[in-house]
XYZ file of C-alpha atoms in Angstrom:
308
model
C 113.423 107.967 30.341
C 110.191 109.935 29.890
C 108.184 106.694 29.965
C 109.848 105.739 33.250
C 109.001 109.148 34.734
C 105.367 108.826 33.668
C 105.134 105.368 35.212
C 106.832 106.413 38.456
C 104.993 109.723 38.865
C 101.488 108.807 37.683
C 100.934 105.051 37.444
C 103.127 103.757 40.300
C 101.315 105.794 43.019
C 98.019 104.408 41.734
C 99.307 100.821 41.762
C 100.697 101.266 45.287
C 97.295 102.393 46.558
C 95.685 99.431 44.775
C 98.144 97.103 46.507
C 97.426 98.772 49.844
C 93.712 98.164 49.343
C 94.397 94.553 48.388
C 96.577 94.013 51.475
C 94.095 95.655 53.853
C 91.213 93.636 52.425
C 93.119 90.369 52.862
C 94.000 91.325 56.459
C 90.752 92.881 57.691
C 88.085 91.634 55.229
C 86.197 94.920 54.836
C 82.495 95.113 54.065
C 82.944 96.061 50.404
C 79.286 96.885 49.891
C 79.431 99.564 52.595
C 82.671 100.957 51.153
C 81.076 101.045 47.719
C 78.154 103.030 49.138
C 80.610 105.481 50.738
C 82.205 106.003 47.339
C 78.984 106.227 45.327
C 76.990 108.417 47.711
C 79.716 110.501 49.343
C 83.163 110.892 47.843
C 82.522 110.608 44.100
C 79.601 113.094 43.978
C 81.708 115.591 45.955
C 84.686 115.203 43.601
C 82.459 115.566 40.536
C 80.679 118.615 41.949
C 83.908 120.441 42.819
C 85.554 119.744 39.457
C 82.570 120.922 37.431
C 81.886 123.887 39.720
C 85.480 125.127 39.474
C 86.042 124.595 35.722
C 85.266 126.990 32.879
C 83.398 125.206 30.076
C 82.403 126.380 26.635
C 79.780 125.030 24.263
C 82.282 124.073 21.571
C 84.153 121.849 24.029
C 80.959 120.087 25.118
C 79.841 119.515 21.518
C 83.259 118.109 20.561
C 83.349 115.742 23.529
C 79.737 114.607 23.013
C 80.343 113.848 19.320
C 83.565 112.019 20.137
C 81.883 109.897 22.833
C 79.054 108.960 20.479
C 81.406 107.860 17.690
C 83.873 106.131 20.017
C 81.232 104.237 21.974
C 79.354 103.168 18.850
C 82.598 101.873 17.327
C 83.514 99.897 20.452
C 80.019 98.419 20.626
C 80.267 97.274 17.002
C 83.711 95.786 17.657
C 82.309 93.869 20.630
C 79.417 92.533 18.545
C 81.865 91.596 15.790
C 84.154 89.671 18.158
C 81.237 87.820 19.773
C 79.987 86.671 16.370
C 83.463 85.795 15.067
C 84.116 83.680 18.176
C 80.574 82.207 18.023
C 80.061 82.875 21.716
C 77.000 81.834 23.663
C 74.722 84.626 24.833
C 76.163 84.919 28.353
C 79.779 84.892 27.168
C 78.936 87.418 24.451
C 77.343 89.756 27.000
C 80.444 89.685 29.219
C 82.736 90.297 26.236
C 80.678 93.212 24.888
C 80.468 94.864 28.315
C 84.167 94.280 28.996
C 85.079 96.041 25.755
C 82.619 98.950 25.944
C 82.550 99.796 29.675
C 85.610 101.504 31.187
C 86.584 102.164 34.798
C 86.260 105.933 34.561
C 85.469 106.358 38.273
C 87.778 104.537 40.690
C 90.637 104.434 38.171
C 90.139 107.038 35.449
C 89.341 110.014 37.647
C 92.397 109.569 39.929
C 94.630 109.179 36.854
C 93.237 112.415 35.417
C 93.609 114.262 38.710
C 97.297 113.358 38.784
C 97.960 113.895 35.085
C 96.055 117.172 34.755
C 96.682 118.661 38.183
C 97.862 121.884 36.511
C 94.989 121.954 34.004
C 91.584 121.101 35.512
C 89.930 121.025 32.088
C 91.538 117.612 31.540
C 89.922 116.263 34.703
C 86.578 117.803 33.762
C 86.691 115.972 30.432
C 87.171 112.728 32.367
C 84.107 113.578 34.474
C 82.024 113.954 31.308
C 83.353 110.555 30.183
C 82.467 109.145 33.625
C 78.881 110.402 33.419
C 78.509 108.990 29.918
C 79.988 105.654 31.003
C 77.517 105.409 33.882
C 74.702 106.024 31.415
C 76.146 103.260 29.195
C 76.497 100.880 32.150
C 72.869 101.157 33.214
C 71.466 101.043 29.675
C 73.617 99.114 27.207
C 75.429 97.144 29.937
C 72.230 96.088 31.675
C 70.553 95.354 28.368
C 73.319 92.902 27.447
C 72.903 91.052 30.747
C 69.187 91.067 31.457
C 67.351 92.304 28.383
C 64.728 89.591 28.729
C 63.921 90.181 32.400
C 64.167 93.912 33.167
C 62.003 96.685 31.762
C 63.341 99.903 30.299
C 61.686 101.939 33.074
C 63.478 99.967 35.808
C 66.790 100.603 34.065
C 66.025 104.341 33.969
C 65.102 104.321 37.668
C 68.396 102.624 38.521
C 70.303 105.304 36.646
C 68.333 108.165 38.207
C 69.231 106.926 41.697
C 72.916 107.750 41.100
C 73.806 110.880 43.113
C 76.698 111.748 40.789
C 74.117 112.825 38.172
C 72.675 115.445 40.513
C 76.117 116.506 41.746
C 77.142 117.168 38.145
C 73.929 119.098 37.399
C 74.238 121.186 40.572
C 77.892 121.959 39.853
C 77.029 122.979 36.287
C 74.160 125.219 37.430
C 76.212 127.005 40.098
C 79.074 127.376 37.632
C 76.863 128.675 34.828
C 75.044 131.215 37.009
C 78.223 132.100 38.921
C 76.689 131.302 42.299
C 79.123 131.008 45.199
C 77.872 128.663 47.969
C 78.683 129.685 51.559
C 81.949 128.342 52.904
C 80.270 126.204 55.599
C 78.761 124.162 52.738
C 81.663 124.297 50.311
C 84.365 123.354 52.840
C 83.020 119.887 53.807
C 82.361 119.120 50.129
C 85.985 120.019 49.406
C 87.128 117.734 52.235
C 85.177 114.868 50.691
C 86.551 115.630 47.228
C 90.118 115.701 48.564
C 89.698 112.202 49.976
C 88.246 110.738 46.800
C 91.443 109.784 44.956
C 93.129 107.713 47.649
C 90.012 106.020 48.970
C 88.721 105.198 45.462
C 91.934 103.354 44.651
C 92.076 101.573 48.007
C 88.493 100.359 47.533
C 89.275 99.183 43.997
C 92.290 97.262 45.340
C 90.086 95.721 48.028
C 87.606 94.611 45.378
C 90.370 93.055 43.289
C 91.546 91.081 46.344
C 88.406 88.933 46.190
C 88.800 87.981 42.517
C 90.239 84.566 41.728
C 91.664 83.559 38.346
C 91.317 79.832 37.707
C 91.667 79.712 33.938
C 91.617 82.374 31.229
C 89.547 81.658 28.124
C 89.914 83.189 24.679
C 87.058 85.652 25.254
C 88.898 87.195 28.227
C 92.104 87.503 26.197
C 90.253 89.155 23.299
C 88.487 91.528 25.691
C 91.766 92.593 27.330
C 93.471 93.084 23.964
C 90.585 95.152 22.611
C 90.091 97.248 25.758
C 93.762 98.144 26.253
C 95.170 98.245 22.704
C 92.430 98.489 20.077
C 90.434 101.030 22.078
C 93.197 103.720 22.185
C 93.823 103.171 18.441
C 90.128 103.737 17.729
C 90.128 106.819 19.972
C 93.125 108.313 18.214
C 91.501 107.833 14.817
C 88.299 109.581 15.940
C 90.255 112.411 17.602
C 92.123 113.039 14.339
C 88.877 112.775 12.364
C 87.201 115.449 14.507
C 90.284 117.682 14.627
C 90.452 117.699 18.434
C 93.794 118.672 19.954
C 95.527 119.882 23.117
C 94.412 118.910 26.594
C 90.992 117.728 25.366
C 92.601 115.236 22.983
C 95.020 114.100 25.692
C 92.252 113.486 28.203
C 90.054 111.578 25.735
C 92.934 109.412 24.533
C 94.002 108.521 28.080
C 90.385 107.741 29.004
C 90.158 105.289 26.090
C 92.974 103.146 27.550
C 91.340 102.544 30.935
C 90.677 98.980 32.159
C 87.257 97.357 32.161
C 84.726 98.882 34.546
C 84.339 97.158 37.895
C 80.590 97.784 37.531
C 80.510 95.298 34.665
C 81.641 92.582 37.092
C 79.268 93.818 39.811
C 76.284 93.637 37.469
C 77.340 90.209 36.187
C 77.457 88.974 39.799
C 74.127 90.551 40.687
C 72.339 88.927 37.738
C 74.421 85.716 37.730
C 75.752 86.042 34.173
C 79.230 84.443 34.149
C 80.424 86.522 37.142
C 83.800 84.731 37.351
C 84.664 85.585 33.748
C 83.595 89.210 34.238
C 85.711 89.486 37.402
C 88.740 88.007 35.626
C 88.414 90.608 32.871
C 88.381 93.444 35.407
C 91.380 92.032 37.285
C 93.566 91.321 34.255
C 92.845 94.598 32.453
C 93.513 96.521 35.675
C 96.866 94.778 36.225
C 97.981 95.217 32.596
C 96.771 98.810 32.437
C 99.751 99.929 34.521
C 101.859 99.469 31.411
C 99.330 100.280 28.695
C 98.122 103.505 30.322
C 101.735 104.630 30.819
C 102.369 104.172 27.094
C 99.175 105.998 26.114
C 99.925 108.890 28.493
C 103.383 109.187 26.953
C 102.015 109.131 23.402
C 99.319 111.673 24.272
C 101.903 114.201 25.482
C 103.870 113.816 22.249
C 101.001 113.767 19.760
C 98.756 116.349 21.473
C 101.007 118.834 23.316
C 99.461 121.925 24.895
């Protein structure tokens, strides 16, 4: 009964918005690049700024989350390398598998889930924002390295990362929060309007992106990636959470974040650099579809194991 409530109250609204985006894309064929720019340069920075600006942080929390992310990410990277060697994958296939396992959709999917799940406790959403920032760093370092290590310099990767406005939105929110500066309402109000629109539009855009993905055949690497991302990843997260003694809302937020589907950016980068883009897109689509069930289970387990 509780599982059904979690699915209906948290996951089902997300899936409905994904389906709406898919339907609208099939009917009107939106310019997805322009919509992606709207998300990256408008709505997401506003949502990140408001969450960080309005949340009380402490140093212990930040240290715990940073240590967890380091251990969790390192473990998932090693698992990806292990699978690619065990399956004897070619370089391109190995890159897609490693990115599919290590890179999570913390933006369009994870942040809306957290906003629904932790609506009464903004700390949970703020934890997801820290995960999102870390995942973006991973995407434009480790993710890019896997795809184009031989053709792109380290400085160009850094420049790509530094162009992301969400970095500066997070820094500005943290500074204003730390120094207790209150911006004037004529500035804060439009930012709040943008932040309020983030959840729905992020999910509609993600659904629109999924509408263009075609699944012709599913190879073993895609199956292994989906299994690792949705099942092994939460098990690894739980082990690290217990190891570090994290509990309460922080543990809940980190565990839920670990169950998210593969990042859409992994497919975008694969397309941009022509590294098995069809396989990368299939991984994003299948993990996103299956995550409706897996995330529901993880949310349920998180409320039982880490109550607050």
